[in-house]
Amino acid sequence: MATKRSVGTLKEADLKGKRVFVRVDLNVPLDDNLNITDDTRIRAAIPTIKYLTGYGAKVILSSHLGRPKGVTPKYSLKPLVPRLSELLGSEVTIAGDSIGEEVEKLVAQIPEGGVLLLENVRFHKEEEKNDPEFAKKLASLADLYVNDAFGTAHRAHASTEGVAKYLKPSVAGFLMQ
């Protein structure tokens, strides 16, 4: 499996029942009422997510929103859940954090073909510092890694470059091909 470089080379045998950590770019503009004003980035992530769920993967989505300094409610990913669920045609669950015991329990409950959205990874300062321990905690949630965050691919952050060190295979999503 080490020669596989893109999500399209992964088939049902690689994905069914597997926990797949997918770094997406859901950094969308929100108005003062936290309504999405442009969902282009959400729509761009859908093909990769649908491909993975279609093969029975348990999808764990990770993204950032804005440049929060610690936990900042206006930068929560919660307002994105209804639109993400609508575009996928299935319910998306959101975690209250991106690491920790609660997140681990939610990951264990993801059904095959299900989707869990982790809370904004930038709520942790370790994300932008590419902290190895934070990257290991993120990686421990999954069996393999898909990077579909074109807008952040050039950044060496824990949820992009860091996680890839600990999860094999690590492949590109459709947006990155």
PDB file of C-alpha atoms in Angstrom, residues 9-156:
ATOM      1  CA  THR A   9      -6.077   4.629  -5.650  1.00  0.00           C
ATOM      2  CA  LEU A  10      -7.750   3.569  -2.396  1.00  0.00           C
ATOM      3  CA  LYS A  11     -10.533   1.028  -2.838  1.00  0.00           C
ATOM      4  CA  GLU A  12     -13.098  -0.631  -0.574  1.00  0.00           C
ATOM      5  CA  ALA A  13     -10.558  -3.105   0.822  1.00  0.00           C
ATOM      6  CA  ASP A  14      -8.381  -0.171   1.908  1.00  0.00           C
ATOM      7  CA  LEU A  15     -11.241   1.897   3.326  1.00  0.00           C
ATOM      8  CA  LYS A  16     -14.149  -0.202   4.652  1.00  0.00           C
ATOM      9  CA  GLY A  17     -14.349   0.280   8.408  1.00  0.00           C
ATOM     10  CA  LYS A  18     -11.127   2.302   8.491  1.00  0.00           C
ATOM     11  CA  ARG A  19     -10.870   5.604  10.351  1.00  0.00           C
ATOM     12  CA  VAL A  20      -9.692   8.191   7.838  1.00  0.00           C
ATOM     13  CA  PHE A  21      -8.339  11.543   9.034  1.00  0.00           C
ATOM     14  CA  VAL A  22      -9.126  14.060   6.293  1.00  0.00           C
ATOM     15  CA  ARG A  23      -7.619  17.548   6.463  1.00  0.00           C
ATOM     16  CA  VAL A  24      -9.994  19.830   4.587  1.00  0.00           C
ATOM     17  CA  ASP A  25     -10.081  23.596   4.146  1.00  0.00           C
ATOM     18  CA  LEU A  26     -13.415  24.778   5.537  1.00  0.00           C
ATOM     19  CA  ASN A  27     -12.115  28.300   6.207  1.00  0.00           C
ATOM     20  CA  VAL A  28     -15.217  29.991   4.780  1.00  0.00           C
ATOM     21  CA  PRO A  29     -16.439  33.549   5.315  1.00  0.00           C
ATOM     22  CA  LEU A  30     -19.221  34.015   7.871  1.00  0.00           C
ATOM     23  CA  ASP A  31     -21.380  37.097   8.427  1.00  0.00           C
ATOM     24  CA  ASP A  32     -22.039  38.679  11.842  1.00  0.00           C
ATOM     25  CA  ASN A  33     -24.799  36.124  12.467  1.00  0.00           C
ATOM     26  CA  LEU A  34     -22.386  33.254  11.688  1.00  0.00           C
ATOM     27  CA  ASN A  35     -24.098  32.452   8.384  1.00  0.00           C
ATOM     28  CA  ILE A  36     -21.876  31.147   5.580  1.00  0.00           C
ATOM     29  CA  THR A  37     -21.568  33.794   2.850  1.00  0.00           C
ATOM     30  CA  ASP A  38     -19.568  31.645   0.393  1.00  0.00           C
ATOM     31  CA  ASP A  39     -19.567  27.828   0.585  1.00  0.00           C
ATOM     32  CA  THR A  40     -17.068  27.219  -2.246  1.00  0.00           C
ATOM     33  CA  ARG A  41     -14.498  25.557   0.023  1.00  0.00           C
ATOM     34  CA  ILE A  42     -17.112  23.311   1.612  1.00  0.00           C
ATOM     35  CA  ARG A  43     -18.382  22.215  -1.812  1.00  0.00           C
ATOM     36  CA  ALA A  44     -14.783  21.576  -2.928  1.00  0.00           C
ATOM     37  CA  ALA A  45     -14.299  19.047  -0.103  1.00  0.00           C
ATOM     38  CA  ILE A  46     -17.422  17.010  -0.917  1.00  0.00           C
ATOM     39  CA  PRO A  47     -16.054  14.705  -3.693  1.00  0.00           C
ATOM     40  CA  THR A  48     -13.279  13.310  -1.474  1.00  0.00           C
ATOM     41  CA  ILE A  49     -15.593  12.880   1.525  1.00  0.00           C
ATOM     42  CA  LYS A  50     -18.277  11.143  -0.568  1.00  0.00           C
ATOM     43  CA  TYR A  51     -15.684   8.844  -2.142  1.00  0.00           C
ATOM     44  CA  LEU A  52     -14.450   7.761   1.290  1.00  0.00           C
ATOM     45  CA  THR A  53     -17.900   7.327   2.850  1.00  0.00           C
ATOM     46  CA  GLY A  54     -19.072   5.476  -0.260  1.00  0.00           C
ATOM     47  CA  TYR A  55     -16.466   2.807   0.466  1.00  0.00           C
ATOM     48  CA  GLY A  56     -17.486   2.542   4.129  1.00  0.00           C
ATOM     49  CA  ALA A  57     -14.735   4.653   5.673  1.00  0.00           C
ATOM     50  CA  LYS A  58     -15.270   6.356   9.022  1.00  0.00           C
ATOM     51  CA  VAL A  59     -14.360   9.924   8.107  1.00  0.00           C
ATOM     52  CA  ILE A  60     -12.808  12.341  10.609  1.00  0.00           C
ATOM     53  CA  LEU A  61     -12.688  15.873   9.194  1.00  0.00           C
ATOM     54  CA  SER A  62     -10.193  18.420  10.454  1.00  0.00           C
ATOM     55  CA  SER A  63     -10.098  22.094   9.504  1.00  0.00           C
ATOM     56  CA  HIS A  64      -9.421  25.569  10.786  1.00  0.00           C
ATOM     57  CA  LEU A  65     -11.538  28.700  10.593  1.00  0.00           C
ATOM     58  CA  GLY A  66      -9.931  32.113  10.882  1.00  0.00           C
ATOM     59  CA  ARG A  67      -7.007  32.910  13.136  1.00  0.00           C
ATOM     60  CA  PRO A  68      -8.288  32.370  16.677  1.00  0.00           C
ATOM     61  CA  LYS A  69      -6.115  32.927  19.720  1.00  0.00           C
ATOM     62  CA  GLY A  70      -7.303  29.985  21.782  1.00  0.00           C
ATOM     63  CA  VAL A  71     -10.932  28.845  21.944  1.00  0.00           C
ATOM     64  CA  THR A  72     -13.001  31.628  20.360  1.00  0.00           C
ATOM     65  CA  PRO A  73     -16.727  30.890  19.794  1.00  0.00           C
ATOM     66  CA  LYS A  74     -16.960  33.019  16.630  1.00  0.00           C
ATOM     67  CA  TYR A  75     -14.361  30.716  15.030  1.00  0.00           C
ATOM     68  CA  SER A  76     -16.206  27.501  15.890  1.00  0.00           C
ATOM     69  CA  LEU A  77     -16.902  25.117  13.007  1.00  0.00           C
ATOM     70  CA  LYS A  78     -20.429  24.410  14.354  1.00  0.00           C
ATOM     71  CA  PRO A  79     -22.160  26.839  11.921  1.00  0.00           C
ATOM     72  CA  LEU A  80     -20.746  24.779   9.023  1.00  0.00           C
ATOM     73  CA  VAL A  81     -22.399  21.496  10.056  1.00  0.00           C
ATOM     74  CA  PRO A  82     -25.867  22.096   8.516  1.00  0.00           C
ATOM     75  CA  ARG A  83     -24.416  23.015   5.094  1.00  0.00           C
ATOM     76  CA  LEU A  84     -21.896  20.171   5.191  1.00  0.00           C
ATOM     77  CA  SER A  85     -24.671  17.705   6.110  1.00  0.00           C
ATOM     78  CA  GLU A  86     -26.898  19.066   3.334  1.00  0.00           C
ATOM     79  CA  LEU A  87     -24.187  18.747   0.672  1.00  0.00           C
ATOM     80  CA  LEU A  88     -23.247  15.223   1.790  1.00  0.00           C
ATOM     81  CA  GLY A  89     -26.847  14.095   2.118  1.00  0.00           C
ATOM     82  CA  SER A  90     -26.128  12.645   5.557  1.00  0.00           C
ATOM     83  CA  GLU A  91     -25.766  13.850   9.115  1.00  0.00           C
ATOM     84  CA  VAL A  92     -22.385  15.194  10.192  1.00  0.00           C
ATOM     85  CA  THR A  93     -21.545  15.081  13.898  1.00  0.00           C
ATOM     86  CA  ILE A  94     -19.298  17.747  15.425  1.00  0.00           C
ATOM     87  CA  ALA A  95     -16.906  17.186  18.298  1.00  0.00           C
ATOM     88  CA  GLY A  96     -16.393  19.799  21.002  1.00  0.00           C
ATOM     89  CA  ASP A  97     -12.616  19.688  20.469  1.00  0.00           C
ATOM     90  CA  SER A  98     -10.072  18.177  18.099  1.00  0.00           C
ATOM     91  CA  ILE A  99      -8.305  15.931  20.632  1.00  0.00           C
ATOM     92  CA  GLY A 100      -9.090  14.350  23.980  1.00  0.00           C
ATOM     93  CA  GLU A 101     -11.261  11.699  25.583  1.00  0.00           C
ATOM     94  CA  GLU A 102     -14.602  13.058  24.289  1.00  0.00           C
ATOM     95  CA  VAL A 103     -13.233  13.085  20.734  1.00  0.00           C
ATOM     96  CA  GLU A 104     -11.911   9.527  21.101  1.00  0.00           C
ATOM     97  CA  LYS A 105     -15.376   8.352  22.227  1.00  0.00           C
ATOM     98  CA  LEU A 106     -17.047  10.088  19.265  1.00  0.00           C
ATOM     99  CA  VAL A 107     -14.533   8.542  16.845  1.00  0.00           C
ATOM    100  CA  ALA A 108     -15.307   5.089  18.274  1.00  0.00           C
ATOM    101  CA  GLN A 109     -19.006   5.696  17.544  1.00  0.00           C
ATOM    102  CA  ILE A 110     -18.637   6.739  13.885  1.00  0.00           C
ATOM    103  CA  PRO A 111     -20.552   4.229  11.758  1.00  0.00           C
ATOM    104  CA  GLU A 112     -19.144   2.974   8.460  1.00  0.00           C
ATOM    105  CA  GLY A 113     -19.834   5.757   5.972  1.00  0.00           C
ATOM    106  CA  GLY A 114     -20.230   8.283   8.797  1.00  0.00           C
ATOM    107  CA  VAL A 115     -18.603  11.694   9.214  1.00  0.00           C
ATOM    108  CA  LEU A 116     -17.286  13.426  12.337  1.00  0.00           C
ATOM    109  CA  LEU A 117     -16.086  17.035  12.143  1.00  0.00           C
ATOM    110  CA  LEU A 118     -13.466  17.947  14.717  1.00  0.00           C
ATOM    111  CA  GLU A 119     -13.642  21.418  16.216  1.00  0.00           C
ATOM    112  CA  ASN A 120     -11.278  24.104  14.882  1.00  0.00           C
ATOM    113  CA  VAL A 121      -7.716  22.743  15.140  1.00  0.00           C
ATOM    114  CA  ARG A 122      -6.378  26.278  15.548  1.00  0.00           C
ATOM    115  CA  PHE A 123      -8.065  26.442  18.958  1.00  0.00           C
ATOM    116  CA  HIS A 124      -4.825  24.675  19.959  1.00  0.00           C
ATOM    117  CA  LYS A 125      -1.659  26.769  19.576  1.00  0.00           C
ATOM    118  CA  GLU A 126       0.211  23.505  18.926  1.00  0.00           C
ATOM    119  CA  GLU A 127      -1.464  23.244  15.497  1.00  0.00           C
ATOM    120  CA  GLU A 128       0.433  26.116  13.877  1.00  0.00           C
ATOM    121  CA  LYS A 129       3.637  25.181  15.724  1.00  0.00           C
ATOM    122  CA  ASN A 130       3.442  21.674  14.185  1.00  0.00           C
ATOM    123  CA  ASP A 131       3.905  20.272  17.678  1.00  0.00           C
ATOM    124  CA  PRO A 132       4.811  16.555  17.387  1.00  0.00           C
ATOM    125  CA  GLU A 133       2.769  15.542  20.466  1.00  0.00           C
ATOM    126  CA  PHE A 134      -0.328  17.336  19.147  1.00  0.00           C
ATOM    127  CA  ALA A 135       0.185  15.728  15.721  1.00  0.00           C
ATOM    128  CA  LYS A 136       0.463  12.292  17.400  1.00  0.00           C
ATOM    129  CA  LYS A 137      -2.806  12.890  19.279  1.00  0.00           C
ATOM    130  CA  LEU A 138      -4.564  13.801  16.029  1.00  0.00           C
ATOM    131  CA  ALA A 139      -3.006  10.833  14.208  1.00  0.00           C
ATOM    132  CA  SER A 140      -4.008   8.425  16.998  1.00  0.00           C
ATOM    133  CA  LEU A 141      -7.647   8.985  16.011  1.00  0.00           C
ATOM    134  CA  ALA A 142      -7.223   7.376  12.587  1.00  0.00           C
ATOM    135  CA  ASP A 143      -5.794   4.570  10.470  1.00  0.00           C
ATOM    136  CA  LEU A 144      -4.840   6.611   7.399  1.00  0.00           C
ATOM    137  CA  TYR A 145      -4.539  10.227   6.278  1.00  0.00           C
ATOM    138  CA  VAL A 146      -5.932  12.187   3.344  1.00  0.00           C
ATOM    139  CA  ASN A 147      -4.830  15.780   2.742  1.00  0.00           C
ATOM    140  CA  ASP A 148      -7.506  17.634   0.793  1.00  0.00           C
ATOM    141  CA  ALA A 149      -6.744  21.109   2.170  1.00  0.00           C
ATOM    142  CA  PHE A 150      -5.346  22.838  -0.892  1.00  0.00           C
ATOM    143  CA  GLY A 151      -5.402  26.253   0.795  1.00  0.00           C
ATOM    144  CA  THR A 152      -3.190  25.111   3.669  1.00  0.00           C
ATOM    145  CA  ALA A 153      -1.016  22.522   1.921  1.00  0.00           C
ATOM    146  CA  HIS A 154       1.991  24.855   1.931  1.00  0.00           C
ATOM    147  CA  ARG A 155       1.907  25.177   5.723  1.00  0.00           C
ATOM    148  CA  ALA A 156       3.790  22.784   7.972  1.00  0.00           C
TER     149      ALA A 156
END
